[in-house]
PDB file of C-alpha atoms in Angstrom:
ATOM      1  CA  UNK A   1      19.981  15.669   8.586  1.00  0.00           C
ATOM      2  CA  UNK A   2      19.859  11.849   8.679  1.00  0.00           C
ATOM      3  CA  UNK A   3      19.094   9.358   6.186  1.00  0.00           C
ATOM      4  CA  UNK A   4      16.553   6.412   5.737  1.00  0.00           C
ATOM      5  CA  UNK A   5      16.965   4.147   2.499  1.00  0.00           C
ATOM      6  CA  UNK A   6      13.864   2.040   2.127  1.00  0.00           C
ATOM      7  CA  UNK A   7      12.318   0.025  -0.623  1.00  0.00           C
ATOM      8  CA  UNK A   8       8.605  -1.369  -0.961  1.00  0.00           C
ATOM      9  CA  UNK A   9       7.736  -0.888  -4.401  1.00  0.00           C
ATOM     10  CA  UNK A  10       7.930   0.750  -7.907  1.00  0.00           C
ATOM     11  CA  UNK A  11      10.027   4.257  -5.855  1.00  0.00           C
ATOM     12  CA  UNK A  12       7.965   6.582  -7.470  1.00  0.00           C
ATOM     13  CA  UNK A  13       4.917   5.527  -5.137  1.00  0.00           C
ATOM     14  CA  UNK A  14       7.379   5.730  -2.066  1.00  0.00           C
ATOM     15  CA  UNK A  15       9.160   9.311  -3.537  1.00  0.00           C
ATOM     16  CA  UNK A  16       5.471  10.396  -4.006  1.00  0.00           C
ATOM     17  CA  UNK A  17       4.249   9.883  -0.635  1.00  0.00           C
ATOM     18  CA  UNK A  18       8.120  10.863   1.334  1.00  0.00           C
ATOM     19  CA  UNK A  19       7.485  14.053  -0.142  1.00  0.00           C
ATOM     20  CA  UNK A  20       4.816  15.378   1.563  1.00  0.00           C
ATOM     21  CA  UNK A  21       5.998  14.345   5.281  1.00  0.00           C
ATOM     22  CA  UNK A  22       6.445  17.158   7.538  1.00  0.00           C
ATOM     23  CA  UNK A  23      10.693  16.841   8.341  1.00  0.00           C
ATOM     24  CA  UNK A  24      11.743  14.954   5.110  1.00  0.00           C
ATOM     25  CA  UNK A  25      13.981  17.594   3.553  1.00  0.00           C
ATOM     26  CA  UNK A  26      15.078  15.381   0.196  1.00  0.00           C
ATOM     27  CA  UNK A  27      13.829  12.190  -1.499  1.00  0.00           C
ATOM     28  CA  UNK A  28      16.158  10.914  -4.439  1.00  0.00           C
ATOM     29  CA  UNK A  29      15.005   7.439  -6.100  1.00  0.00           C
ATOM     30  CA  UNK A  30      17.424   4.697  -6.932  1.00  0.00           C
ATOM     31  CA  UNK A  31      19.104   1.873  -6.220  1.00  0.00           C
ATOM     32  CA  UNK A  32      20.510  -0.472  -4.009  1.00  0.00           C
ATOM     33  CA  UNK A  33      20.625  -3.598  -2.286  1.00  0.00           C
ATOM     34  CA  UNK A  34      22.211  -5.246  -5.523  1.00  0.00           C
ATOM     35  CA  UNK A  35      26.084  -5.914  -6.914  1.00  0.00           C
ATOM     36  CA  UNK A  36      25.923  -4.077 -10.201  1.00  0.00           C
ATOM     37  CA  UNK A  37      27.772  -0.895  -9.419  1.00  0.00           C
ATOM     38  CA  UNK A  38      25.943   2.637 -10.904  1.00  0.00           C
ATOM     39  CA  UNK A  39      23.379   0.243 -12.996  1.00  0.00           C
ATOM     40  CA  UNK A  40      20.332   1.958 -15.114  1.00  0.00           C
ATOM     41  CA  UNK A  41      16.904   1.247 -14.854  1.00  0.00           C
ATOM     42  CA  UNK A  42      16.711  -1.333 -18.063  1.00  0.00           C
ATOM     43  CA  UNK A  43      19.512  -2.999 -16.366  1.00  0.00           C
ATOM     44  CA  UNK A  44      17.406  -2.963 -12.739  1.00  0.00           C
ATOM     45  CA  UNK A  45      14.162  -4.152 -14.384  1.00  0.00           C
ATOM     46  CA  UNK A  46      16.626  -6.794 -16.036  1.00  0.00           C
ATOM     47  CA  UNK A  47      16.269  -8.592 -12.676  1.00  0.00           C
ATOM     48  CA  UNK A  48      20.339  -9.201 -12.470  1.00  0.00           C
ATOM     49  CA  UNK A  49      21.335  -6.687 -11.006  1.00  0.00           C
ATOM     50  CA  UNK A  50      19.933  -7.607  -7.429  1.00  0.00           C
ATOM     51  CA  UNK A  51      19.198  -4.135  -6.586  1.00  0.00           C
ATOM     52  CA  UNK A  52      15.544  -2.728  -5.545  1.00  0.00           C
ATOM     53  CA  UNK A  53      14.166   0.267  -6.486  1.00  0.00           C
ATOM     54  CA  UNK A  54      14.563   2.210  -3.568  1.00  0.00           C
ATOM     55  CA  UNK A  55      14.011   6.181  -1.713  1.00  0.00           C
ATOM     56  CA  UNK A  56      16.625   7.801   0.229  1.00  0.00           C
ATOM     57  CA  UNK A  57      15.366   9.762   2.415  1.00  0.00           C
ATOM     58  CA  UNK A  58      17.267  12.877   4.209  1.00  0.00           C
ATOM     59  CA  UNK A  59      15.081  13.976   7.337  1.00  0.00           C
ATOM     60  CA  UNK A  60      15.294  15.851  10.315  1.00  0.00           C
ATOM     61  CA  UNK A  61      14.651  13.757  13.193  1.00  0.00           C
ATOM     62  CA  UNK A  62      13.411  16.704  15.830  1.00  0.00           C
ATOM     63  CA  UNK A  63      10.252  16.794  12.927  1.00  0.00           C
ATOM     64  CA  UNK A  64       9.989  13.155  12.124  1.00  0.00           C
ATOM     65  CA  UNK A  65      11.740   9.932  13.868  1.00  0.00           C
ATOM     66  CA  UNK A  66      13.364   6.802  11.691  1.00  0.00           C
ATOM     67  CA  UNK A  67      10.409   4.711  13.668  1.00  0.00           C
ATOM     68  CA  UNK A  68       7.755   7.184  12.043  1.00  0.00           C
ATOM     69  CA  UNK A  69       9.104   7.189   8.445  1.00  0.00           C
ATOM     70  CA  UNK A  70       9.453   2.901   9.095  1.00  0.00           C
ATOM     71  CA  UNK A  71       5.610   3.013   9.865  1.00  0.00           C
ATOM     72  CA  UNK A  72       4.613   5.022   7.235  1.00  0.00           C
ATOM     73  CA  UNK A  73       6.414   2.631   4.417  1.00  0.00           C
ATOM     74  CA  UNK A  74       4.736  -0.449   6.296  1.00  0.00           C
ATOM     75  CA  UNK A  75       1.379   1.364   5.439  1.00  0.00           C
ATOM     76  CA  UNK A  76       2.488   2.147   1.623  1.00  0.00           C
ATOM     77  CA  UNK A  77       3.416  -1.192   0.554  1.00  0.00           C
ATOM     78  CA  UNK A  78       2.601  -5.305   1.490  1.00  0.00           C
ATOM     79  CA  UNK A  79       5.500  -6.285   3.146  1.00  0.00           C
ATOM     80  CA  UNK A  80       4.323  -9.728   3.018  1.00  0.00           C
ATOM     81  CA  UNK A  81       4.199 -10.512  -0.839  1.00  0.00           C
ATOM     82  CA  UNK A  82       7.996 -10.930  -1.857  1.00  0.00           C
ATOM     83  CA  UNK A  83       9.291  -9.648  -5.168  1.00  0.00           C
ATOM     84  CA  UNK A  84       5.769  -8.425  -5.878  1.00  0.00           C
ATOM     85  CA  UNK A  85       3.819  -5.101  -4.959  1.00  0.00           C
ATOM     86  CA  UNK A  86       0.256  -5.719  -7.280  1.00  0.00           C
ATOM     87  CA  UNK A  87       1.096  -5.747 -10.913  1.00  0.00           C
ATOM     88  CA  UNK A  88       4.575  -4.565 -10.320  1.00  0.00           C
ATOM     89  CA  UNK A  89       6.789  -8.225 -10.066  1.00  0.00           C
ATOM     90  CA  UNK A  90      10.729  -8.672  -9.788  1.00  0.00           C
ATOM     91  CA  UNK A  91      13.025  -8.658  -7.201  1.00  0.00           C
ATOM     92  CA  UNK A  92      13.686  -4.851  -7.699  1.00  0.00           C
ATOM     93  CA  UNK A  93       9.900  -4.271  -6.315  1.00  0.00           C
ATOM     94  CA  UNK A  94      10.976  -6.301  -2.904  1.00  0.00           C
ATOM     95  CA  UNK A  95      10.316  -5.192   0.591  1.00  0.00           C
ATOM     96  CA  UNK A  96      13.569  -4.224   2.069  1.00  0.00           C
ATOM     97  CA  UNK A  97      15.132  -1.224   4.527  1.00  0.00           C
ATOM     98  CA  UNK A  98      18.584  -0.544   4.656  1.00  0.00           C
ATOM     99  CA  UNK A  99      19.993   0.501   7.936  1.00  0.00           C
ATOM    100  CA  UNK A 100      22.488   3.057   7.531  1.00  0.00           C
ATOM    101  CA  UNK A 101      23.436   3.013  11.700  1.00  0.00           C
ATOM    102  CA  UNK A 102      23.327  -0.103  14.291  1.00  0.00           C
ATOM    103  CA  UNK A 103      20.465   2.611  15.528  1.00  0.00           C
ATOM    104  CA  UNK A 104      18.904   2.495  12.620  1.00  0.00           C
ATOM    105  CA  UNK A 105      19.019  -1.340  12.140  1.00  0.00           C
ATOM    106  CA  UNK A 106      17.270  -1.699  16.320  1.00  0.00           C
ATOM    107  CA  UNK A 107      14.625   0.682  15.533  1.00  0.00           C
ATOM    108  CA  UNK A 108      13.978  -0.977  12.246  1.00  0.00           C
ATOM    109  CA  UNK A 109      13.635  -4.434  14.344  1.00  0.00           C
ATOM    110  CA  UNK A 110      11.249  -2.883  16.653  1.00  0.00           C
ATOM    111  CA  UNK A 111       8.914  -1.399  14.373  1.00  0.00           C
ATOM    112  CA  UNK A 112       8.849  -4.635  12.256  1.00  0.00           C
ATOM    113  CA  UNK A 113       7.605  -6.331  15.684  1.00  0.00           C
ATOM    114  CA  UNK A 114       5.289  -3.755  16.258  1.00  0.00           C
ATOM    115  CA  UNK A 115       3.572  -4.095  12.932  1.00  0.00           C
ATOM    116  CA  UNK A 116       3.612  -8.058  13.334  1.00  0.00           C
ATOM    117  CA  UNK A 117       2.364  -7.746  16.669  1.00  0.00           C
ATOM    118  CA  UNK A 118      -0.831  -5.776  15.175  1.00  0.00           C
ATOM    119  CA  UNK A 119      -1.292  -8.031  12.624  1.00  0.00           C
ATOM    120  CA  UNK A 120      -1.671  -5.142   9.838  1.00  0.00           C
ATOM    121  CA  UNK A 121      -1.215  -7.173   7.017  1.00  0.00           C
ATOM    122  CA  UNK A 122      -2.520 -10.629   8.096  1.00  0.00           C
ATOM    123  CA  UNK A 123       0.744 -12.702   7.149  1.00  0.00           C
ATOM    124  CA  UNK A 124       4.335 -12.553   8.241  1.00  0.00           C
ATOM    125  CA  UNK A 125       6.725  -9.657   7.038  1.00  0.00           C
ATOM    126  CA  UNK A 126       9.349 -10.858   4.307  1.00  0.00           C
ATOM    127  CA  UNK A 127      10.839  -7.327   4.513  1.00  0.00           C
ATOM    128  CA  UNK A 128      14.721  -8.009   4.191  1.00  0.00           C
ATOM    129  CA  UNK A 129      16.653  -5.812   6.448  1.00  0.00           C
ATOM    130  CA  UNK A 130      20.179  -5.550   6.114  1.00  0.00           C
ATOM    131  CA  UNK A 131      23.006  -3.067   6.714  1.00  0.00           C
ATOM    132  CA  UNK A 132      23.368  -0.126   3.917  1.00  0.00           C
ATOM    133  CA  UNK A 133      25.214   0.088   1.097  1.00  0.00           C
ATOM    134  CA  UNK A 134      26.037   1.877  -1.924  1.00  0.00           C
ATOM    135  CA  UNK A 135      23.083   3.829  -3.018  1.00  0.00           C
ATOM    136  CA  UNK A 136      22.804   4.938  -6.343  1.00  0.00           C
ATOM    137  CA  UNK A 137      20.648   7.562  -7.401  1.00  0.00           C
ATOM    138  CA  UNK A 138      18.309   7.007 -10.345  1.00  0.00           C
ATOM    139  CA  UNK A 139      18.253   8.759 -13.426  1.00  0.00           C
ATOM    140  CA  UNK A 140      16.595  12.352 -13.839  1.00  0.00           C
ATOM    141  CA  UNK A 141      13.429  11.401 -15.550  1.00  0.00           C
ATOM    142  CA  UNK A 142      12.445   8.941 -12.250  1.00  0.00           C
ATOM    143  CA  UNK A 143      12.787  11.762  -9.773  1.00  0.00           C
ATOM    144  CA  UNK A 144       9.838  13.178  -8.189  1.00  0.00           C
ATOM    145  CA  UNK A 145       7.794  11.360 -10.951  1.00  0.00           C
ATOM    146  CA  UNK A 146       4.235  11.464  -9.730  1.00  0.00           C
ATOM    147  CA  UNK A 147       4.944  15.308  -9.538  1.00  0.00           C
ATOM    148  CA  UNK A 148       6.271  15.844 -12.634  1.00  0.00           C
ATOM    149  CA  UNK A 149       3.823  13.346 -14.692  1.00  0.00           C
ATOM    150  CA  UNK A 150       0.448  13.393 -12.901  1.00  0.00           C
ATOM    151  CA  UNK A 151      -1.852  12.285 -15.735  1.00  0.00           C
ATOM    152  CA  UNK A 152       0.739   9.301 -16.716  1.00  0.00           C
ATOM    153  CA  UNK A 153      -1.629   6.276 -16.663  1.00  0.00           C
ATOM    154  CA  UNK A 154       0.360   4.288 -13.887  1.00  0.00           C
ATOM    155  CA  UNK A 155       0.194   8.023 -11.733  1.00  0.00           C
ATOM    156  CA  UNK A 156      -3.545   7.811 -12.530  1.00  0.00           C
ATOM    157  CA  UNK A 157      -4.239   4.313 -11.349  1.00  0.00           C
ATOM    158  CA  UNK A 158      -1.951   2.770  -9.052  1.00  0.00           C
ATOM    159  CA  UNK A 159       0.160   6.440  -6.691  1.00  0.00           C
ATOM    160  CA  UNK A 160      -2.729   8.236  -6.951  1.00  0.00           C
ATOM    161  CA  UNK A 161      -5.185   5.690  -5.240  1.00  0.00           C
ATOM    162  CA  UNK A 162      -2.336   5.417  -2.600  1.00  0.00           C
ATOM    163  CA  UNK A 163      -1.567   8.938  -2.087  1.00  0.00           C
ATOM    164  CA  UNK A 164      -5.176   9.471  -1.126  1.00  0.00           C
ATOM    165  CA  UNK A 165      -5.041   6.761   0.883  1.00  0.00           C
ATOM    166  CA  UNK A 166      -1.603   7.441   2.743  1.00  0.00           C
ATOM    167  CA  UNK A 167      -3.101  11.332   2.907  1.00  0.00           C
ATOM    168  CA  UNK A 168      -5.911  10.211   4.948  1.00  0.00           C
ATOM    169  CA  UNK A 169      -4.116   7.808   7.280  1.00  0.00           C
ATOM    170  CA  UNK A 170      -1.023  10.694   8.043  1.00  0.00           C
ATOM    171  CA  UNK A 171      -2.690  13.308   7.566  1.00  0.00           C
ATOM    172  CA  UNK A 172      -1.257  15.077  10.743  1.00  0.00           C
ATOM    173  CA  UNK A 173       2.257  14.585   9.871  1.00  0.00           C
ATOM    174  CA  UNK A 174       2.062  16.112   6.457  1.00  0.00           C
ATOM    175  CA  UNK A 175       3.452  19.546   5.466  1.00  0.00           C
ATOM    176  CA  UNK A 176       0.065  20.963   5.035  1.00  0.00           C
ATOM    177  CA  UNK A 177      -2.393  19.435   6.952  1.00  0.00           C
ATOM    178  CA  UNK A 178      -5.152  17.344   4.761  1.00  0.00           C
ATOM    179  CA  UNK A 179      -3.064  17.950   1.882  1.00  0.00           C
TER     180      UNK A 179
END
């Protein structure tokens, strides 16, 4: 199993969606990216902590490459709005994947081209990338969230919307096809 530790939003929309890809084997939110060693949420949303909110990802890569789990969170979030994903603003909602190999860190270059090159999102990327550090996991009640809390009004109107979306546009590399 190898690991991908990516940020593009509030997690639970990115633990939500990691979930359901055929070859991801875990999905733990929490945080990273920041200098406050095992911090709590409050403290996160506290903006001082200069950690995201973030998904690490174990996968098997003969089912599902880094590249392909890279171009599936370019599709989940705006990487081109920094410190903001829609209602959600703070530095702990920024765009940012942290390379946990030098392997890691050139694929993550290349798809970042490859989604400029398209022009997907119709501005430049402002998704940091930097080298992996300390991850820590999030408390209990913020894993596998959507899951777990389905009628919850921000499940409702803002993962929902983007599960359906993400659903349609992957829908061969789910676990169950369509689902």
């Amino acid at each position: 199993m190898e690991f991908a530790t990516l940020g593009g939003c509030c997690f639970w929309c990115l633990d939500a969606a990691y979930r359901e890809v055929a070859g991801v084997r875990q999905v733990v939110s929490g945080y990273a990216g920041g200098h406050t060693p095992n911090p709590s949420y409050e403290q996160v949303c506290g903006k001082r902590t200069g950690h995201a909110e973030v998904v690490r990802i174990g996968f098997d890569p003969k089912v599902v490459s880094y590249a392909d789990l890279l171009r599936i969170f370019f599709a989940l979030h705006d990487p081109t709005t920094k410190d903001r994903q829609g209602a959600d603003v703070g530095p702990q909602y920024r765009s940012i994947i942290l390379a946990e190999t030098p392997e890691q860190m050139e694929a993550a270059r290349a798809v970042m081209a490859e989604v400029e090159a398209a022009g997907l999102w119709g501005a430049p990327l402002v998704t940091e990338l930097v080298p992996a550090g300390a991850f820590w996991p999030a408390e209990p009640e913020h894993q596998d969230y959507f899951n777990r809390n389905p009628w919850s009004g921000y499940c409702r109107a803002v993962i929902a919307p983007k599960l359906a979306k993400f659903r349609k546009a992957f829908a061969p590399r789910l676990l169950r096809a369509g689902a």
